[in-house]
Coordinates of C-alpha atoms in Angstrom, one line a residue:
X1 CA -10.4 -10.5 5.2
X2 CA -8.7 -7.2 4.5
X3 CA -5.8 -6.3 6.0
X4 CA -3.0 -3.7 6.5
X5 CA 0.1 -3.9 5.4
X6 CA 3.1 -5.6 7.6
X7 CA 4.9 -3.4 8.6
X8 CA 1.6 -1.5 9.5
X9 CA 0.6 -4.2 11.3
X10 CA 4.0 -4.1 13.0
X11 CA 3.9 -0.5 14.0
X12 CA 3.7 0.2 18.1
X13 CA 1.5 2.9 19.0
X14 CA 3.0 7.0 18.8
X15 CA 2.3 7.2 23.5
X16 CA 2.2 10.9 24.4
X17 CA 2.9 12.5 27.2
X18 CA -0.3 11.3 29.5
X19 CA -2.8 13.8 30.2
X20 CA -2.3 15.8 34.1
X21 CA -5.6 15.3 34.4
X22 CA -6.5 12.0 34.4
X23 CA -3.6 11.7 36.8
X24 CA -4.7 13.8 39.4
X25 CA -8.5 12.2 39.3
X26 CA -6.7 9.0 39.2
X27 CA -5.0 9.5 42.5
X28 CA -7.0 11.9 44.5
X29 CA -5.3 15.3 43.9
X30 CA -6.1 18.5 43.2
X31 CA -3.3 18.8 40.2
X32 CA -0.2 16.8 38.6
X33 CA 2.4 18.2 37.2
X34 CA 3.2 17.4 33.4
X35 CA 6.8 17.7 32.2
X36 CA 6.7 14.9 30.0
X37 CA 6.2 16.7 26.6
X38 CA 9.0 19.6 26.4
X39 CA 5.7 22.0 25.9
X40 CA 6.7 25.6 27.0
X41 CA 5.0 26.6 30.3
X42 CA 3.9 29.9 28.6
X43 CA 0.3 30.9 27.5
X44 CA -0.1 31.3 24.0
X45 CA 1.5 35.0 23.0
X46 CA -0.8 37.7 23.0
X47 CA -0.9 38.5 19.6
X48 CA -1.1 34.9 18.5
X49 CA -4.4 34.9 20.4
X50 CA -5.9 37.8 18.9
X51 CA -4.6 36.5 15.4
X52 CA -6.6 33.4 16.5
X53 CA -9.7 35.4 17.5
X54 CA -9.6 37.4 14.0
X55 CA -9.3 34.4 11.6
X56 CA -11.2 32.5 13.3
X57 CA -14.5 34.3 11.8
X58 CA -13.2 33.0 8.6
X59 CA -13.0 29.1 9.0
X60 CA -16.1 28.5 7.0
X61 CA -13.2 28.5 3.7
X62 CA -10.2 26.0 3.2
X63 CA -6.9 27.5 3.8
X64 CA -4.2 28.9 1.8
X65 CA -2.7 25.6 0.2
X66 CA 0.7 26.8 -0.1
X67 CA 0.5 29.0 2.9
X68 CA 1.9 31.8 1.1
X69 CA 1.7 34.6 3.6
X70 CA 3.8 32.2 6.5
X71 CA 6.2 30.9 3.7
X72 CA 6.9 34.3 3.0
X73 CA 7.9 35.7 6.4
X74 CA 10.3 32.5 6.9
X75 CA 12.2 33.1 3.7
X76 CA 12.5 36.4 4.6
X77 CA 13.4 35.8 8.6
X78 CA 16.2 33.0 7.0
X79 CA 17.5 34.4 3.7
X80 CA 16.3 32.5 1.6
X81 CA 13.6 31.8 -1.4
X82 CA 10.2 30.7 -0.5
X83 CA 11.0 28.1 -3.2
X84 CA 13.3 26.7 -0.9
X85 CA 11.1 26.7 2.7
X86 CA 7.9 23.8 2.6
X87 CA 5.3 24.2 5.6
X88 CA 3.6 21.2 7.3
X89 CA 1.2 20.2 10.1
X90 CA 4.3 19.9 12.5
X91 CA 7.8 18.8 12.1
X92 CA 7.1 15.3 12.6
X93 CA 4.9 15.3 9.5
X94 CA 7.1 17.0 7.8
X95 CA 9.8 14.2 8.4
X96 CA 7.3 11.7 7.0
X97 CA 7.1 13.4 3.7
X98 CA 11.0 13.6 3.7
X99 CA 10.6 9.8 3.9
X100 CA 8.0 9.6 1.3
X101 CA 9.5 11.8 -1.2
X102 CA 13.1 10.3 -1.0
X103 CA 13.2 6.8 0.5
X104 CA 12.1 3.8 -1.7
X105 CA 11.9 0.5 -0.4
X106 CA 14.8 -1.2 0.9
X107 CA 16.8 1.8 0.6
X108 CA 18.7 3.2 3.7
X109 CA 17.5 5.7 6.7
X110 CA 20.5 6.3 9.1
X111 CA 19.8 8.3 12.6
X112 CA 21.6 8.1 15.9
X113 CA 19.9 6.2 18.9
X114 CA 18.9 6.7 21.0
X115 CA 17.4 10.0 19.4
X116 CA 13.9 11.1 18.5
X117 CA 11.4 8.0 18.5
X118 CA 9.1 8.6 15.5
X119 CA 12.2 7.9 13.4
X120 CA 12.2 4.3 13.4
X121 CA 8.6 4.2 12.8
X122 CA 9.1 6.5 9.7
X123 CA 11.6 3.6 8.1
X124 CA 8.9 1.4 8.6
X125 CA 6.0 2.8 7.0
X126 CA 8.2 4.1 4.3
X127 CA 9.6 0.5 3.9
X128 CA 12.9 1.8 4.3
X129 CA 16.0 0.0 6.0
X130 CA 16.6 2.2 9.3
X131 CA 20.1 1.7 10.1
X132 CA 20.8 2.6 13.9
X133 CA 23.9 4.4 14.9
X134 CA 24.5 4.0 19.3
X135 CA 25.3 7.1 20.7
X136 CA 28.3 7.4 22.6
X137 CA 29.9 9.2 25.6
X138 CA 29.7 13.0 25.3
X139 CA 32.2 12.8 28.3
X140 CA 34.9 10.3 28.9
X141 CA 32.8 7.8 31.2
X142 CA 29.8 8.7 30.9
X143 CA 26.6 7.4 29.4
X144 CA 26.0 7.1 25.6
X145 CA 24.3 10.4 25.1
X146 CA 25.9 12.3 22.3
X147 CA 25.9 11.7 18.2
X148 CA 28.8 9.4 16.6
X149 CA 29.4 11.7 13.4
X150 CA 31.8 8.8 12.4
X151 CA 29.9 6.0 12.8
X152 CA 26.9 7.2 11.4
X153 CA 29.3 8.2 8.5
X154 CA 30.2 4.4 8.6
X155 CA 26.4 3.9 8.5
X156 CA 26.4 5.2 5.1
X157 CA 26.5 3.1 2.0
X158 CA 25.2 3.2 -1.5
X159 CA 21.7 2.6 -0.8
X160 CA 21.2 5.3 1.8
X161 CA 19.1 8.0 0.8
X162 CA 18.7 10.1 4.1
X163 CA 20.5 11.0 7.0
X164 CA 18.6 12.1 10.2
X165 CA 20.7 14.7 12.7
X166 CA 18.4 15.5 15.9
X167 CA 20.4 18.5 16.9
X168 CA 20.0 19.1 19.6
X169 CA 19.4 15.3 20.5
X170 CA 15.9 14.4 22.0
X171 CA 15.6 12.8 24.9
X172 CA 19.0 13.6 26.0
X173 CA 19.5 17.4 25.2
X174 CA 22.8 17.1 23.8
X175 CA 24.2 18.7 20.8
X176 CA 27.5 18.5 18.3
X177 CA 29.9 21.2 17.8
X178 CA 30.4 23.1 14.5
X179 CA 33.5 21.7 13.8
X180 CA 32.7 18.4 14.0
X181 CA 29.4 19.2 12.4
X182 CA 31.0 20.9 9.2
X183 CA 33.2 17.7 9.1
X184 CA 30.5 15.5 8.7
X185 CA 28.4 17.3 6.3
X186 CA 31.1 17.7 3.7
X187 CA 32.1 13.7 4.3
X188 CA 28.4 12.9 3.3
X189 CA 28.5 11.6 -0.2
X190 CA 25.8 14.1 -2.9
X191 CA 23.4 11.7 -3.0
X192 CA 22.1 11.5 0.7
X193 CA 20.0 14.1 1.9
X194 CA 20.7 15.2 5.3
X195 CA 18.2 16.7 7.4
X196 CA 19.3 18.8 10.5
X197 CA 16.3 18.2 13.2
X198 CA 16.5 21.7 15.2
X199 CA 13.1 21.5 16.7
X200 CA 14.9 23.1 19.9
X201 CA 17.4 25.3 18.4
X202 CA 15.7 28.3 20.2
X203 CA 17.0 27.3 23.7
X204 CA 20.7 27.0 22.4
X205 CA 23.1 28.8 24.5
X206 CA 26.5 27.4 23.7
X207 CA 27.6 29.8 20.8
X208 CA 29.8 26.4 19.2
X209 CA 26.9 24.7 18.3
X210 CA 26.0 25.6 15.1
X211 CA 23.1 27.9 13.4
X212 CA 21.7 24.6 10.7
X213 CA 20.5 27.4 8.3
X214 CA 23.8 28.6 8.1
X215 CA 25.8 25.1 7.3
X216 CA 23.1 24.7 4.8
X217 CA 24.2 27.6 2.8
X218 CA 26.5 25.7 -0.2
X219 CA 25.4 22.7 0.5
X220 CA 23.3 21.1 -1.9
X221 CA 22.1 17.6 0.4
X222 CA 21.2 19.4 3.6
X223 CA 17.9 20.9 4.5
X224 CA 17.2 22.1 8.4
X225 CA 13.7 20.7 10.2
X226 CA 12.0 23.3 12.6
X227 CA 9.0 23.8 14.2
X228 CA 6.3 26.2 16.1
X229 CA 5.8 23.4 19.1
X230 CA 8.5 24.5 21.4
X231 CA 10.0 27.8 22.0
X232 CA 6.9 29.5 20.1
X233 CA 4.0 28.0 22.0
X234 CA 2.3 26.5 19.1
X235 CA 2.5 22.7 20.0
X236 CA -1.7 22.6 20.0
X237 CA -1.8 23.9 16.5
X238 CA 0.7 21.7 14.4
X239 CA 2.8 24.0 12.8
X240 CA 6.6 23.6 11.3
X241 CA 8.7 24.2 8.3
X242 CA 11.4 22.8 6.4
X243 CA 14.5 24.8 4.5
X244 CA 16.6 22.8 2.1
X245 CA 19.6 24.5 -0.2
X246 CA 18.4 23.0 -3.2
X247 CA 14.7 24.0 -4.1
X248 CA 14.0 20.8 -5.5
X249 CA 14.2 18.9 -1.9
X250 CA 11.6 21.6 -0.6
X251 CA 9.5 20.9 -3.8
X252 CA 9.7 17.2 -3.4
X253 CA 8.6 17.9 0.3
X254 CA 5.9 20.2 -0.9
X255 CA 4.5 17.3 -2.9
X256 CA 3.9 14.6 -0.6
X257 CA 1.7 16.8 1.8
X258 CA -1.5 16.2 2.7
X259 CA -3.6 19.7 1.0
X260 CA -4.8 21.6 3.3
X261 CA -2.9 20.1 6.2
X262 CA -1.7 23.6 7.9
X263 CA -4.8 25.0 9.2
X264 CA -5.6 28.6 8.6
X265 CA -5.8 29.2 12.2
X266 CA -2.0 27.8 12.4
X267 CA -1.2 29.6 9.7
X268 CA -2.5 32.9 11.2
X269 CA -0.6 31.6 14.7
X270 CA 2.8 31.2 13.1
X271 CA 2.9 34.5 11.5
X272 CA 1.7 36.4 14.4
X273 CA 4.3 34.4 16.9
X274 CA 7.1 35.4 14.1
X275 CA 6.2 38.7 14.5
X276 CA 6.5 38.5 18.7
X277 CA 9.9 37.3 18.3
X278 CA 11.4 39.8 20.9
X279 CA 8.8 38.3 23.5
X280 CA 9.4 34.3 22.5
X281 CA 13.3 35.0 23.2
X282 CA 12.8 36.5 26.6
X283 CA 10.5 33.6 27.3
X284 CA 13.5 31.6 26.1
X285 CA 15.6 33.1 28.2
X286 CA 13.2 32.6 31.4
X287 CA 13.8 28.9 30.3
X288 CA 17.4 28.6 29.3
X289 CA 17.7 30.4 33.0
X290 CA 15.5 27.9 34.8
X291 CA 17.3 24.8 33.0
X292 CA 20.6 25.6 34.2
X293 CA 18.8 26.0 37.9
X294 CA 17.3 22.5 37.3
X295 CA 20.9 21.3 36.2
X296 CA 22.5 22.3 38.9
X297 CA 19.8 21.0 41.3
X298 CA 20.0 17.8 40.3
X299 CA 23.7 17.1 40.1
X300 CA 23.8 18.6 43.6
X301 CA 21.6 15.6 43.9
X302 CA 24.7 13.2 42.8
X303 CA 22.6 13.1 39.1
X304 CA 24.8 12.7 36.1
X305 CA 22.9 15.4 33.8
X306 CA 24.5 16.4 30.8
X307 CA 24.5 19.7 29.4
X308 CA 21.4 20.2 27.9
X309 CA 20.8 22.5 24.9
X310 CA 16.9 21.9 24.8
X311 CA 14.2 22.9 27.1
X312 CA 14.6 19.5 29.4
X313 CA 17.2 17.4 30.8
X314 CA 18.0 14.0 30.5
X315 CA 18.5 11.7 33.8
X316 CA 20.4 8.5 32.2
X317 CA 18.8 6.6 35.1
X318 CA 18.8 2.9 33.2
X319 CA 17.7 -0.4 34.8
X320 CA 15.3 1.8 37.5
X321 CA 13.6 4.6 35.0
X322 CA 10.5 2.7 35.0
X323 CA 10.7 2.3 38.8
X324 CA 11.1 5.9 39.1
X325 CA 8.9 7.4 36.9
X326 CA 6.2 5.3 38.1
X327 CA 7.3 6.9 41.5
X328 CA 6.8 10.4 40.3
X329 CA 3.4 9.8 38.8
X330 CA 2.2 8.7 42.1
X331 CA 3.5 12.1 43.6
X332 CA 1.6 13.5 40.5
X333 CA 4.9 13.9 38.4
X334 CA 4.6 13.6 34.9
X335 CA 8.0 12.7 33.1
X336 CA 8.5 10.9 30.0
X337 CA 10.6 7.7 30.6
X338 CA 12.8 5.3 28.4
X339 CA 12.7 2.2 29.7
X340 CA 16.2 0.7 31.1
X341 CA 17.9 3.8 29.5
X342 CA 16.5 7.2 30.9
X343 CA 14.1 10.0 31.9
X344 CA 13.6 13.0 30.5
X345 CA 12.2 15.7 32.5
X346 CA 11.0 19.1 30.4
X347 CA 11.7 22.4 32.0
X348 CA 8.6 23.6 33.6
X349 CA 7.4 27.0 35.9
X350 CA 10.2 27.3 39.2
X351 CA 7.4 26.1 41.1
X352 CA 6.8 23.0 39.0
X353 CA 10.5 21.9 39.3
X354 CA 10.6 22.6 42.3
X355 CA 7.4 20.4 43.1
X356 CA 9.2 17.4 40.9
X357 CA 12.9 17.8 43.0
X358 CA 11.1 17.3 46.1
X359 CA 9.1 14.2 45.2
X360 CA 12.4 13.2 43.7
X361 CA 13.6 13.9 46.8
X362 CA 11.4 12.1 48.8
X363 CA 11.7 9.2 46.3
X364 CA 15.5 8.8 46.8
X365 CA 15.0 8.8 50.7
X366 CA 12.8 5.9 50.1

């Protein structure tokens, strides 16, 4: 009989957010209310429609391999060589090719956790060791919610090959400061590669959390993670980008893609939403805006909610997160839940925050 291989075998499922549809039919309403996936509330940009509408004439031919045309405009947006920037069907696939083109068997893959999920399953397909570093406090007595620079320092030894910093963290929205940052990063022995996960950088307000791009600069073992999903509406078309120091990371990136994975309706997507950048940041801004509102409703609400540098917020409800997401679905809620650790809530419309506080609401009156 053929079969996979263990660790294949061994893999749990990727869940998504579940679909606001099936929901609603499922319970007899009219419409549910996703905030489960941290997608931007936002249609897609003007101009990225009509770049959609013109290519789209053209998908009879493969696209541009390399994506030349998008590669181009990123070096150019960052500062950098398009030697040093590799593109990729989202940043989640770009983070398996980091662990294809650098981890070997039984070598190490250190991240914080709780932090972004698809990690551990990337050790495991990559039959890497994934070494787990506990968050801790971001304020004295509160929940584990923040990065432990040192202990995932301590996490390092001579068969670690890549470091993973989600910054800022998902599910809980925090983020570290430069200082601490820079610290870290010039601690990390040459031979680890570090990737800085900013998939939510756009919605960073607090001017002391650092630019990744920029602490790249002179720094040989560090290469930032970013992506089209969030702040640029894009999360439908798989779209994100890589940008390393060294141009040998990016190349070793480059050569563990898939051809052709970055569609050329993507591609066309990406360059047109690059060139809207003035509308995507006052869409950011709209959402930044509406965070703190949500914030501030909910610790009004006795929460204990963090300050969130990403476009959702992170309720650290633990033993009853299952109880009350389950609650909020059958008010036609969606969140995403952790079980026995937290829920995280994405920033949606005023209307559909305001729609999940009052079921929240009702659910705390019992």
């Amino acid at each position: 009989m053929v079969s996979p291989r263990a660790a294949v075998n061994a893999l749990p499922a990727y869940r998504p957010g579940r679909n606001p549809a099936d929901l609603a039919r499922e319970i007899g309403v009219p419409r549910a209310v996703k905030l489960a996936s941290n997608e931007v509330a936002f249609p897609p940009l003007p101009a990225v429609v009509a770049a959609i509408a013109q290519v789209a004439a053209e998908t009879n031919r493969y696209p541009d391999n390399g994506a030349a045309v998008l590669t181009g405009d990123l070096a150019r947006r960052y500062g950098v060589e398009p030697a040093q920037v590799a593109v990729g069907c989202g940043a989640v696939t770009l983070l398996q090719q980091v662990a294809q083109a650098f981890c070997d068997p039984g070598t190490g893959l250190v991240y914080a956790w709780r932090s972004f999920e698809m990690y551990p399953l990337l050790a495991q397909v990559a039959g890497a060791t994934a070494v787990q570093v506990p968050l801790v406090p971001g304020d004295e007595g509160g929940p584990a919610d923040t990065h432990d620079l040192d202990g995932l320092l301590a996490g390092i030894d001579d068969t670690t090959r890549v470091v993973l910093v989600c910054n800022p963290n998902n599910p809980t929205g925090t983020a570290v400061r430069r200082a601490a940052l820079e610290r870290f990063l010039d601690a990390v022995p040459a031979h680890v590669l570090v990737v800085l996960d900013e998939a939510y950088r756009e919605f960073v307000t607090d001017p002391d959390v650092p630019d990744g791009v920029e602490l790249m600069r002179g720094r040989a073992n560090v290469a930032v993670l970013r992506t089209f999903s969030k702040a640029w509406g894009l999360a439908g078309l798989r779209v994100g980008y890589l940008i390393a120091e060294d141009p040998a990371v990016a190349e070793a990136v480059r050569k563990t893609h898939v051809p052709f994975g970055v569609s050329m309706v993507a591609q066309a997507a990406a360059v047109a939403a690059l060139a809207s950048e003035d509308e995507v940041r006052a869409r950011v801004a709209e959402v930044t805006a509406e965070r703190d509102r949500l914030t501030a409703a909910l610790r009004s609400r006795g929460q204990s909610v963090a300050d969130s540098q990403a476009n959702f917020v992170w309720l650290p409800l633990g033993e009853r997160t299952a109880e009350v997401a389950a609650a909020l679905e059958a008010r036609a809620v969606i969140t995403r839940p952790f079980a026995g650790e937290g829920l995280r809530v994405t920033v949606g419309t005023p209307e559909e925050d305001d729609v999940f506080l009052q079921a929240f609401d009702e659910i705390a009156a019992g």
